[in-house]
Amino acid sequence: MASNEATKKADAARGPKRGTAPVAPQRPTPPARPAPKRVGPVEFLGEVGDEGRKVTWPTRKETTVTTIMVFIMVVVASLFFVAVDQVMRFAVSLVLGIGA
């Protein structure tokens, strides 16, 4: 602990205290990116159409099968949650002794 000017000068001359973490060197700044080219609405819509043609669209059969599978999973999940709800209702009514 520095108590006077002479001690402060001596502390400053000694350098950093032991156990202090060294200062990490600063990273160089990355080079600036060039500004993206701005396009008009007509060119933009043309590019959207080009990207849409690159997409692999599912067939009618794949879409139908996937839709049916979603409906089946919804029914299975709802039956599961109804069963869990009934079990929990029964357990709570046993513990609390109400509704009997």
mmCIF file of N, CA, C and O in Angstrom:
data_model
loop_
_atom_site.group_PDB
_atom_site.id
_atom_site.type_symbol
_atom_site.label_atom_id
_atom_site.label_comp_id
_atom_site.label_asym_id
_atom_site.label_seq_id
_atom_site.Cartn_x
_atom_site.Cartn_y
_atom_site.Cartn_z
ATOM 1 N N MET A 1 0.845 -1.173 0.000
ATOM 2 C CA MET A 1 0.000 0.000 0.000
ATOM 3 C C MET A 1 0.888 1.232 0.000
ATOM 4 O O MET A 1 1.791 1.358 0.806
ATOM 5 N N ALA A 2 0.613 2.104 -0.922
ATOM 6 C CA ALA A 2 1.437 3.297 -1.061
ATOM 7 C C ALA A 2 1.006 4.337 -0.041
ATOM 8 O O ALA A 2 -0.156 4.710 0.022
ATOM 9 N N SER A 3 1.995 4.810 0.755
ATOM 10 C CA SER A 3 1.651 5.772 1.791
ATOM 11 C C SER A 3 2.198 7.151 1.501
ATOM 12 O O SER A 3 1.782 8.112 2.105
ATOM 13 N N ASN A 4 3.159 7.262 0.594
ATOM 14 C CA ASN A 4 3.678 8.574 0.264
ATOM 15 C C ASN A 4 4.188 8.584 -1.169
ATOM 16 O O ASN A 4 4.168 7.566 -1.861
ATOM 17 N N GLU A 5 4.674 9.724 -1.623
ATOM 18 C CA GLU A 5 5.101 9.871 -3.016
ATOM 19 C C GLU A 5 6.289 8.976 -3.339
ATOM 20 O O GLU A 5 6.367 8.404 -4.418
ATOM 21 N N ALA A 6 7.213 8.801 -2.415
ATOM 22 C CA ALA A 6 8.390 7.977 -2.682
ATOM 23 C C ALA A 6 7.984 6.520 -2.880
ATOM 24 O O ALA A 6 8.511 5.823 -3.764
ATOM 25 N N THR A 7 7.050 6.045 -2.081
ATOM 26 C CA THR A 7 6.596 4.664 -2.215
ATOM 27 C C THR A 7 5.849 4.479 -3.534
ATOM 28 O O THR A 7 5.990 3.456 -4.200
ATOM 29 N N LYS A 8 5.051 5.452 -3.923
ATOM 30 C CA LYS A 8 4.333 5.377 -5.193
ATOM 31 C C LYS A 8 5.308 5.280 -6.357
ATOM 32 O O LYS A 8 5.120 4.483 -7.277
ATOM 33 N N LYS A 9 6.378 6.084 -6.322
ATOM 34 C CA LYS A 9 7.367 6.046 -7.394
ATOM 35 C C LYS A 9 8.088 4.705 -7.417
ATOM 36 O O LYS A 9 8.349 4.151 -8.482
ATOM 37 N N ALA A 10 8.396 4.172 -6.242
ATOM 38 C CA ALA A 10 9.084 2.876 -6.178
ATOM 39 C C ALA A 10 8.177 1.769 -6.710
ATOM 40 O O ALA A 10 8.639 0.866 -7.426
ATOM 41 N N ASP A 11 6.900 1.818 -6.362
ATOM 42 C CA ASP A 11 5.960 0.808 -6.860
ATOM 43 C C ASP A 11 5.844 0.874 -8.379
ATOM 44 O O ASP A 11 5.782 -0.145 -9.066
ATOM 45 N N ALA A 12 5.804 2.091 -8.916
ATOM 46 C CA ALA A 12 5.687 2.246 -10.361
ATOM 47 C C ALA A 12 6.928 1.750 -11.075
ATOM 48 O O ALA A 12 6.855 1.179 -12.163
ATOM 49 N N ALA A 13 8.117 1.926 -10.451
ATOM 50 C CA ALA A 13 9.371 1.496 -11.068
ATOM 51 C C ALA A 13 9.501 -0.021 -11.059
ATOM 52 O O ALA A 13 10.154 -0.596 -11.924
ATOM 53 N N ARG A 14 8.920 -0.688 -10.077
ATOM 54 C CA ARG A 14 9.014 -2.152 -9.984
ATOM 55 C C ARG A 14 8.256 -2.859 -11.093
ATOM 56 O O ARG A 14 8.534 -3.997 -11.404
ATOM 57 N N GLY A 15 7.234 -2.238 -11.633
ATOM 58 C CA GLY A 15 6.440 -2.887 -12.673
ATOM 59 C C GLY A 15 5.198 -3.526 -12.077
ATOM 60 O O GLY A 15 4.840 -3.281 -10.928
ATOM 61 N N PRO A 16 4.529 -4.379 -12.868
ATOM 62 C CA PRO A 16 3.278 -4.984 -12.374
ATOM 63 C C PRO A 16 3.540 -5.967 -11.239
ATOM 64 O O PRO A 16 4.609 -6.566 -11.146
ATOM 65 N N LYS A 17 2.569 -6.078 -10.355
ATOM 66 C CA LYS A 17 2.692 -6.985 -9.221
ATOM 67 C C LYS A 17 2.634 -8.421 -9.704
ATOM 68 O O LYS A 17 2.080 -8.727 -10.751
ATOM 69 N N ARG A 18 3.225 -9.306 -8.904
ATOM 70 C CA ARG A 18 3.176 -10.721 -9.248
ATOM 71 C C ARG A 18 1.748 -11.227 -9.157
ATOM 72 O O ARG A 18 0.978 -10.791 -8.314
ATOM 73 N N GLY A 19 1.424 -12.190 -10.023
ATOM 74 C CA GLY A 19 0.108 -12.790 -9.984
ATOM 75 C C GLY A 19 -0.913 -12.073 -10.836
ATOM 76 O O GLY A 19 -2.023 -12.534 -11.006
ATOM 77 N N THR A 20 -0.532 -10.923 -11.376
ATOM 78 C CA THR A 20 -1.483 -10.241 -12.242
ATOM 79 C C THR A 20 -1.370 -10.819 -13.644
ATOM 80 O O THR A 20 -0.293 -11.202 -14.096
ATOM 81 N N ALA A 21 -2.470 -10.891 -14.312
ATOM 82 C CA ALA A 21 -2.493 -11.461 -15.657
ATOM 83 C C ALA A 21 -1.876 -10.479 -16.637
ATOM 84 O O ALA A 21 -2.120 -9.273 -16.560
ATOM 85 N N PRO A 22 -1.057 -10.991 -17.559
ATOM 86 C CA PRO A 22 -0.489 -10.088 -18.560
ATOM 87 C C PRO A 22 -1.586 -9.609 -19.508
ATOM 88 O O PRO A 22 -2.580 -10.285 -19.738
ATOM 89 N N VAL A 23 -1.370 -8.438 -20.034
ATOM 90 C CA VAL A 23 -2.346 -7.861 -20.943
ATOM 91 C C VAL A 23 -2.228 -8.567 -22.291
ATOM 92 O O VAL A 23 -1.136 -8.692 -22.845
ATOM 93 N N ALA A 24 -3.348 -9.051 -22.806
ATOM 94 C CA ALA A 24 -3.344 -9.749 -24.090
ATOM 95 C C ALA A 24 -3.160 -8.736 -25.213
ATOM 96 O O ALA A 24 -3.716 -7.642 -25.164
ATOM 97 N N PRO A 25 -2.371 -9.106 -26.228
ATOM 98 C CA PRO A 25 -2.199 -8.169 -27.344
ATOM 99 C C PRO A 25 -3.506 -8.020 -28.113
ATOM 100 O O PRO A 25 -4.296 -8.950 -28.204
ATOM 101 N N GLN A 26 -3.721 -6.844 -28.622
ATOM 102 C CA GLN A 26 -4.952 -6.596 -29.359
ATOM 103 C C GLN A 26 -4.892 -7.267 -30.723
ATOM 104 O O GLN A 26 -3.836 -7.335 -31.348
ATOM 105 N N ARG A 27 -6.045 -7.791 -31.144
ATOM 106 C CA ARG A 27 -6.124 -8.436 -32.450
ATOM 107 C C ARG A 27 -6.147 -7.375 -33.542
ATOM 108 O O ARG A 27 -6.727 -6.305 -33.359
ATOM 109 N N PRO A 28 -5.565 -7.708 -34.685
ATOM 110 C CA PRO A 28 -5.660 -6.740 -35.778
ATOM 111 C C PRO A 28 -7.094 -6.680 -36.287
ATOM 112 O O PRO A 28 -7.817 -7.670 -36.267
ATOM 113 N N THR A 29 -7.490 -5.527 -36.721
ATOM 114 C CA THR A 29 -8.857 -5.377 -37.223
ATOM 115 C C THR A 29 -8.969 -6.069 -38.580
ATOM 116 O O THR A 29 -8.048 -5.996 -39.397
ATOM 117 N N PRO A 30 -10.091 -6.771 -38.812
ATOM 118 C CA PRO A 30 -10.248 -7.439 -40.102
ATOM 119 C C PRO A 30 -10.419 -6.421 -41.218
ATOM 120 O O PRO A 30 -10.878 -5.300 -40.982
ATOM 121 N N PRO A 31 -10.049 -6.805 -42.431
ATOM 122 C CA PRO A 31 -10.200 -5.844 -43.533
ATOM 123 C C PRO A 31 -11.676 -5.556 -43.789
ATOM 124 O O PRO A 31 -12.541 -6.405 -43.576
ATOM 125 N N ALA A 32 -11.934 -4.366 -44.220
ATOM 126 C CA ALA A 32 -13.314 -3.951 -44.474
ATOM 127 C C ALA A 32 -13.870 -4.720 -45.674
ATOM 128 O O ALA A 32 -13.189 -4.918 -46.671
ATOM 129 N N ARG A 33 -15.118 -5.174 -45.559
ATOM 130 C CA ARG A 33 -15.772 -5.872 -46.666
ATOM 131 C C ARG A 33 -16.302 -4.842 -47.653
ATOM 132 O O ARG A 33 -16.804 -3.791 -47.252
ATOM 133 N N PRO A 34 -16.261 -5.198 -48.919
ATOM 134 C CA PRO A 34 -16.852 -4.254 -49.877
ATOM 135 C C PRO A 34 -18.366 -4.245 -49.727
ATOM 136 O O PRO A 34 -18.975 -5.253 -49.364
ATOM 137 N N ALA A 35 -18.955 -3.116 -49.970
ATOM 138 C CA ALA A 35 -20.405 -2.992 -49.834
ATOM 139 C C ALA A 35 -21.082 -3.884 -50.873
ATOM 140 O O ALA A 35 -20.639 -3.955 -52.023
ATOM 141 N N PRO A 36 -22.165 -4.606 -50.459
ATOM 142 C CA PRO A 36 -22.849 -5.459 -51.431
ATOM 143 C C PRO A 36 -23.508 -4.615 -52.519
ATOM 144 O O PRO A 36 -23.971 -3.493 -52.273
ATOM 145 N N LYS A 37 -23.526 -5.196 -53.720
ATOM 146 C CA LYS A 37 -24.125 -4.490 -54.849
ATOM 147 C C LYS A 37 -25.635 -4.418 -54.671
ATOM 148 O O LYS A 37 -26.279 -5.417 -54.392
ATOM 149 N N ARG A 38 -26.194 -3.244 -54.790
ATOM 150 C CA ARG A 38 -27.641 -3.074 -54.651
ATOM 151 C C ARG A 38 -28.297 -3.373 -55.989
ATOM 152 O O ARG A 38 -27.787 -3.008 -57.041
ATOM 153 N N VAL A 39 -29.430 -4.085 -55.916
ATOM 154 C CA VAL A 39 -30.151 -4.414 -57.138
ATOM 155 C C VAL A 39 -31.553 -3.840 -57.054
ATOM 156 O O VAL A 39 -32.091 -3.599 -55.979
ATOM 157 N N GLY A 40 -32.156 -3.667 -58.206
ATOM 158 C CA GLY A 40 -33.512 -3.138 -58.263
ATOM 159 C C GLY A 40 -34.530 -4.241 -58.034
ATOM 160 O O GLY A 40 -34.202 -5.428 -57.994
ATOM 161 N N PRO A 41 -35.810 -3.877 -57.881
ATOM 162 C CA PRO A 41 -36.844 -4.870 -57.607
ATOM 163 C C PRO A 41 -37.013 -5.896 -58.726
ATOM 164 O O PRO A 41 -37.261 -7.067 -58.464
ATOM 165 N N VAL A 42 -36.868 -5.494 -59.988
ATOM 166 C CA VAL A 42 -37.049 -6.426 -61.093
ATOM 167 C C VAL A 42 -35.939 -7.482 -61.081
ATOM 168 O O VAL A 42 -36.196 -8.680 -61.210
ATOM 169 N N GLU A 43 -34.701 -7.028 -60.890
ATOM 170 C CA GLU A 43 -33.575 -7.972 -60.839
ATOM 171 C C GLU A 43 -33.691 -8.882 -59.610
ATOM 172 O O GLU A 43 -33.394 -10.080 -59.677
ATOM 173 N N PHE A 44 -34.139 -8.310 -58.498
ATOM 174 C CA PHE A 44 -34.327 -9.110 -57.282
ATOM 175 C C PHE A 44 -35.340 -10.224 -57.518
ATOM 176 O O PHE A 44 -35.111 -11.381 -57.166
ATOM 177 N N LEU A 45 -36.487 -9.896 -58.122
ATOM 178 C CA LEU A 45 -37.504 -10.917 -58.386
ATOM 179 C C LEU A 45 -36.987 -11.971 -59.361
ATOM 180 O O LEU A 45 -37.312 -13.155 -59.244
ATOM 181 N N GLY A 46 -36.168 -11.556 -60.314
ATOM 182 C CA GLY A 46 -35.558 -12.526 -61.229
ATOM 183 C C GLY A 46 -34.643 -13.492 -60.494
ATOM 184 O O GLY A 46 -34.645 -14.706 -60.752
ATOM 185 N N GLU A 47 -33.855 -12.974 -59.532
ATOM 186 C CA GLU A 47 -32.966 -13.835 -58.743
ATOM 187 C C GLU A 47 -33.774 -14.774 -57.850
ATOM 188 O O GLU A 47 -33.395 -15.929 -57.648
ATOM 189 N N VAL A 48 -34.896 -14.292 -57.319
ATOM 190 C CA VAL A 48 -35.763 -15.142 -56.502
ATOM 191 C C VAL A 48 -36.298 -16.294 -57.344
ATOM 192 O O VAL A 48 -36.326 -17.449 -56.914
ATOM 193 N N GLY A 49 -36.714 -15.999 -58.547
ATOM 194 C CA GLY A 49 -37.200 -17.045 -59.450
ATOM 195 C C GLY A 49 -36.119 -18.061 -59.772
ATOM 196 O O GLY A 49 -36.372 -19.278 -59.799
ATOM 197 N N ASP A 50 -34.880 -17.586 -59.996
ATOM 198 C CA ASP A 50 -33.768 -18.498 -60.271
ATOM 199 C C ASP A 50 -33.528 -19.430 -59.086
ATOM 200 O O ASP A 50 -33.312 -20.628 -59.255
ATOM 201 N N GLU A 51 -33.545 -18.876 -57.859
ATOM 202 C CA GLU A 51 -33.333 -19.706 -56.665
ATOM 203 C C GLU A 51 -34.491 -20.683 -56.468
ATOM 204 O O GLU A 51 -34.285 -21.818 -56.040
ATOM 205 N N GLY A 52 -35.717 -20.261 -56.794
ATOM 206 C CA GLY A 52 -36.876 -21.147 -56.665
ATOM 207 C C GLY A 52 -36.790 -22.337 -57.599
ATOM 208 O O GLY A 52 -37.237 -23.435 -57.278
ATOM 209 N N ARG A 53 -36.195 -22.126 -58.785
ATOM 210 C CA ARG A 53 -36.032 -23.246 -59.720
ATOM 211 C C ARG A 53 -34.971 -24.232 -59.259
ATOM 212 O O ARG A 53 -34.985 -25.386 -59.662
ATOM 213 N N LYS A 54 -34.048 -23.804 -58.405
ATOM 214 C CA LYS A 54 -33.005 -24.696 -57.893
ATOM 215 C C LYS A 54 -33.511 -25.616 -56.786
ATOM 216 O O LYS A 54 -32.871 -26.610 -56.472
ATOM 217 N N VAL A 55 -34.642 -25.280 -56.184
ATOM 218 C CA VAL A 55 -35.169 -26.053 -55.049
ATOM 219 C C VAL A 55 -35.693 -27.393 -55.541
ATOM 220 O O VAL A 55 -36.324 -27.486 -56.590
ATOM 221 N N THR A 56 -35.421 -28.444 -54.762
ATOM 222 C CA THR A 56 -35.976 -29.753 -55.071
ATOM 223 C C THR A 56 -37.309 -29.854 -54.345
ATOM 224 O O THR A 56 -37.354 -30.040 -53.125
ATOM 225 N N TRP A 57 -38.392 -29.734 -55.076
ATOM 226 C CA TRP A 57 -39.715 -29.734 -54.482
ATOM 227 C C TRP A 57 -40.188 -31.160 -54.274
ATOM 228 O O TRP A 57 -39.921 -32.041 -55.092
ATOM 229 N N PRO A 58 -40.920 -31.434 -53.169
ATOM 230 C CA PRO A 58 -41.430 -32.794 -52.947
ATOM 231 C C PRO A 58 -42.542 -33.113 -53.942
ATOM 232 O O PRO A 58 -43.255 -32.226 -54.415
ATOM 233 N N THR A 59 -42.681 -34.406 -54.214
ATOM 234 C CA THR A 59 -43.752 -34.829 -55.112
ATOM 235 C C THR A 59 -45.074 -34.804 -54.355
ATOM 236 O O THR A 59 -45.122 -34.657 -53.132
ATOM 237 N N ARG A 60 -46.168 -34.983 -55.094
ATOM 238 C CA ARG A 60 -47.493 -35.006 -54.484
ATOM 239 C C ARG A 60 -47.591 -36.174 -53.515
ATOM 240 O O ARG A 60 -48.151 -36.046 -52.426
ATOM 241 N N LYS A 61 -47.013 -37.331 -53.890
ATOM 242 C CA LYS A 61 -47.071 -38.511 -53.027
ATOM 243 C C LYS A 61 -46.297 -38.263 -51.722
ATOM 244 O O LYS A 61 -46.767 -38.609 -50.638
ATOM 245 N N GLU A 62 -45.099 -37.687 -51.817
ATOM 246 C CA GLU A 62 -44.311 -37.397 -50.620
ATOM 247 C C GLU A 62 -45.051 -36.435 -49.694
ATOM 248 O O GLU A 62 -45.052 -36.617 -48.467
ATOM 249 N N THR A 63 -45.681 -35.434 -50.251
ATOM 250 C CA THR A 63 -46.420 -34.471 -49.443
ATOM 251 C C THR A 63 -47.599 -35.137 -48.751
ATOM 252 O O THR A 63 -47.862 -34.899 -47.559
ATOM 253 N N THR A 64 -48.307 -36.008 -49.476
ATOM 254 C CA THR A 64 -49.456 -36.698 -48.895
ATOM 255 C C THR A 64 -49.020 -37.618 -47.760
ATOM 256 O O THR A 64 -49.633 -37.626 -46.678
ATOM 257 N N VAL A 65 -47.967 -38.406 -47.989
ATOM 258 C CA VAL A 65 -47.483 -39.326 -46.953
ATOM 259 C C VAL A 65 -47.031 -38.553 -45.722
ATOM 260 O O VAL A 65 -47.342 -38.930 -44.582
ATOM 261 N N THR A 66 -46.321 -37.462 -45.920
ATOM 262 C CA THR A 66 -45.848 -36.658 -44.789
ATOM 263 C C THR A 66 -47.027 -36.065 -44.016
ATOM 264 O O THR A 66 -47.029 -36.059 -42.775
ATOM 265 N N THR A 67 -48.038 -35.586 -44.704
ATOM 266 C CA THR A 67 -49.221 -35.023 -44.048
ATOM 267 C C THR A 67 -49.940 -36.083 -43.223
ATOM 268 O O THR A 67 -50.343 -35.835 -42.073
ATOM 269 N N ILE A 68 -50.107 -37.280 -43.786
ATOM 270 C CA ILE A 68 -50.760 -38.368 -43.046
ATOM 271 C C ILE A 68 -49.952 -38.725 -41.803
ATOM 272 O O ILE A 68 -50.521 -38.936 -40.722
ATOM 273 N N MET A 69 -48.623 -38.770 -41.928
ATOM 274 C CA MET A 69 -47.777 -39.083 -40.768
ATOM 275 C C MET A 69 -47.911 -38.013 -39.682
ATOM 276 O O MET A 69 -47.917 -38.334 -38.485
ATOM 277 N N VAL A 70 -48.043 -36.770 -40.075
ATOM 278 C CA VAL A 70 -48.221 -35.699 -39.084
ATOM 279 C C VAL A 70 -49.535 -35.906 -38.341
ATOM 280 O O VAL A 70 -49.595 -35.798 -37.104
ATOM 281 N N PHE A 71 -50.621 -36.201 -39.070
ATOM 282 C CA PHE A 71 -51.910 -36.427 -38.412
ATOM 283 C C PHE A 71 -51.844 -37.631 -37.474
ATOM 284 O O PHE A 71 -52.392 -37.592 -36.367
ATOM 285 N N ILE A 72 -51.172 -38.701 -37.886
ATOM 286 C CA ILE A 72 -51.039 -39.884 -37.027
ATOM 287 C C ILE A 72 -50.278 -39.518 -35.746
ATOM 288 O O ILE A 72 -50.675 -39.905 -34.641
ATOM 289 N N MET A 73 -49.197 -38.762 -35.870
ATOM 290 C CA MET A 73 -48.412 -38.381 -34.691
ATOM 291 C C MET A 73 -49.209 -37.463 -33.767
ATOM 292 O O MET A 73 -49.077 -37.549 -32.541
ATOM 293 N N VAL A 74 -50.063 -36.617 -34.323
ATOM 294 C CA VAL A 74 -50.910 -35.756 -33.493
ATOM 295 C C VAL A 74 -51.880 -36.612 -32.685
ATOM 296 O O VAL A 74 -52.083 -36.381 -31.480
ATOM 297 N N VAL A 75 -52.488 -37.622 -33.329
ATOM 298 C CA VAL A 75 -53.426 -38.495 -32.622
ATOM 299 C C VAL A 75 -52.701 -39.277 -31.533
ATOM 300 O O VAL A 75 -53.185 -39.380 -30.394
ATOM 301 N N VAL A 76 -51.521 -39.833 -31.847
ATOM 302 C CA VAL A 76 -50.758 -40.605 -30.856
ATOM 303 C C VAL A 76 -50.369 -39.718 -29.679
ATOM 304 O O VAL A 76 -50.510 -40.109 -28.513
ATOM 305 N N ALA A 77 -49.882 -38.518 -29.963
ATOM 306 C CA ALA A 77 -49.478 -37.611 -28.887
ATOM 307 C C ALA A 77 -50.670 -37.206 -28.032
ATOM 308 O O ALA A 77 -50.576 -37.152 -26.796
ATOM 309 N N SER A 78 -51.818 -36.941 -28.654
ATOM 310 C CA SER A 78 -52.985 -36.545 -27.866
ATOM 311 C C SER A 78 -53.473 -37.704 -26.996
ATOM 312 O O SER A 78 -53.859 -37.496 -25.841
ATOM 313 N N LEU A 79 -53.449 -38.940 -27.522
ATOM 314 C CA LEU A 79 -53.827 -40.091 -26.691
ATOM 315 C C LEU A 79 -52.864 -40.273 -25.523
ATOM 316 O O LEU A 79 -53.278 -40.570 -24.398
ATOM 317 N N PHE A 80 -51.586 -40.087 -25.781
ATOM 318 C CA PHE A 80 -50.584 -40.191 -24.709
ATOM 319 C C PHE A 80 -50.862 -39.168 -23.615
ATOM 320 O O PHE A 80 -50.885 -39.496 -22.420
ATOM 321 N N PHE A 81 -51.103 -37.918 -23.998
ATOM 322 C CA PHE A 81 -51.320 -36.881 -22.993
ATOM 323 C C PHE A 81 -52.650 -37.054 -22.264
ATOM 324 O O PHE A 81 -52.753 -36.718 -21.079
ATOM 325 N N VAL A 82 -53.664 -37.602 -22.940
ATOM 326 C CA VAL A 82 -54.919 -37.898 -22.247
ATOM 327 C C VAL A 82 -54.674 -38.969 -21.192
ATOM 328 O O VAL A 82 -55.146 -38.868 -20.047
ATOM 329 N N ALA A 83 -53.911 -40.009 -21.546
ATOM 330 C CA ALA A 83 -53.619 -41.083 -20.592
ATOM 331 C C ALA A 83 -52.812 -40.554 -19.407
ATOM 332 O O ALA A 83 -53.116 -40.861 -18.241
ATOM 333 N N VAL A 84 -51.798 -39.752 -19.675
ATOM 334 C CA VAL A 84 -50.985 -39.190 -18.591
ATOM 335 C C VAL A 84 -51.840 -38.286 -17.713
ATOM 336 O O VAL A 84 -51.726 -38.314 -16.476
ATOM 337 N N ASP A 85 -52.707 -37.508 -18.307
ATOM 338 C CA ASP A 85 -53.581 -36.618 -17.544
ATOM 339 C C ASP A 85 -54.513 -37.423 -16.637
ATOM 340 O O ASP A 85 -54.711 -37.055 -15.463
ATOM 341 N N GLN A 86 -55.060 -38.500 -17.137
ATOM 342 C CA GLN A 86 -55.961 -39.320 -16.322
ATOM 343 C C GLN A 86 -55.212 -39.977 -15.162
ATOM 344 O O GLN A 86 -55.720 -40.039 -14.035
ATOM 345 N N VAL A 87 -54.005 -40.473 -15.429
ATOM 346 C CA VAL A 87 -53.206 -41.085 -14.359
ATOM 347 C C VAL A 87 -52.874 -40.043 -13.290
ATOM 348 O O VAL A 87 -52.983 -40.315 -12.083
ATOM 349 N N MET A 88 -52.479 -38.870 -13.716
ATOM 350 C CA MET A 88 -52.146 -37.825 -12.736
ATOM 351 C C MET A 88 -53.385 -37.381 -11.967
ATOM 352 O O MET A 88 -53.305 -37.125 -10.760
ATOM 353 N N ARG A 89 -54.541 -37.287 -12.638
ATOM 354 C CA ARG A 89 -55.779 -36.926 -11.950
ATOM 355 C C ARG A 89 -56.112 -37.963 -10.886
ATOM 356 O O ARG A 89 -56.463 -37.621 -9.746
ATOM 357 N N PHE A 90 -55.960 -39.239 -11.227
ATOM 358 C CA PHE A 90 -56.240 -40.309 -10.278
ATOM 359 C C PHE A 90 -55.267 -40.255 -9.082
ATOM 360 O O PHE A 90 -55.679 -40.359 -7.930
ATOM 361 N N ALA A 91 -53.973 -40.005 -9.361
ATOM 362 C CA ALA A 91 -52.974 -39.935 -8.302
ATOM 363 C C ALA A 91 -53.251 -38.754 -7.377
ATOM 364 O O ALA A 91 -53.159 -38.872 -6.136
ATOM 365 N N VAL A 92 -53.596 -37.620 -7.923
ATOM 366 C CA VAL A 92 -53.866 -36.434 -7.103
ATOM 367 C C VAL A 92 -55.111 -36.653 -6.260
ATOM 368 O O VAL A 92 -55.157 -36.285 -5.083
ATOM 369 N N SER A 93 -56.125 -37.296 -6.851
ATOM 370 C CA SER A 93 -57.347 -37.539 -6.070
ATOM 371 C C SER A 93 -57.085 -38.530 -4.933
ATOM 372 O O SER A 93 -57.679 -38.414 -3.867
ATOM 373 N N LEU A 94 -56.179 -39.482 -5.120
ATOM 374 C CA LEU A 94 -55.804 -40.392 -4.034
ATOM 375 C C LEU A 94 -55.068 -39.656 -2.933
ATOM 376 O O LEU A 94 -55.324 -39.857 -1.751
ATOM 377 N N VAL A 95 -54.135 -38.794 -3.314
ATOM 378 C CA VAL A 95 -53.312 -38.080 -2.342
ATOM 379 C C VAL A 95 -54.168 -37.074 -1.570
ATOM 380 O O VAL A 95 -54.102 -36.991 -0.341
ATOM 381 N N LEU A 96 -54.993 -36.330 -2.256
ATOM 382 C CA LEU A 96 -55.779 -35.291 -1.601
ATOM 383 C C LEU A 96 -57.106 -35.795 -1.059
ATOM 384 O O LEU A 96 -57.725 -35.114 -0.231
ATOM 385 N N GLY A 97 -57.551 -36.942 -1.522
ATOM 386 C CA GLY A 97 -58.807 -37.510 -1.037
ATOM 387 C C GLY A 97 -60.021 -36.727 -1.471
ATOM 388 O O GLY A 97 -61.008 -36.662 -0.744
ATOM 389 N N ILE A 98 -59.970 -36.118 -2.631
ATOM 390 C CA ILE A 98 -61.123 -35.348 -3.111
ATOM 391 C C ILE A 98 -61.670 -35.998 -4.366
ATOM 392 O O ILE A 98 -60.991 -36.735 -5.056
ATOM 393 N N GLY A 99 -62.884 -35.758 -4.648
ATOM 394 C CA GLY A 99 -63.515 -36.249 -5.860
ATOM 395 C C GLY A 99 -63.922 -37.704 -5.784
ATOM 396 O O GLY A 99 -64.259 -38.307 -6.787
ATOM 397 N N ALA A 100 -63.881 -38.301 -4.593
ATOM 398 C CA ALA A 100 -64.211 -39.722 -4.510
ATOM 399 C C ALA A 100 -65.624 -39.916 -4.094
ATOM 400 O O ALA A 100 -66.308 -39.501 -3.321
#
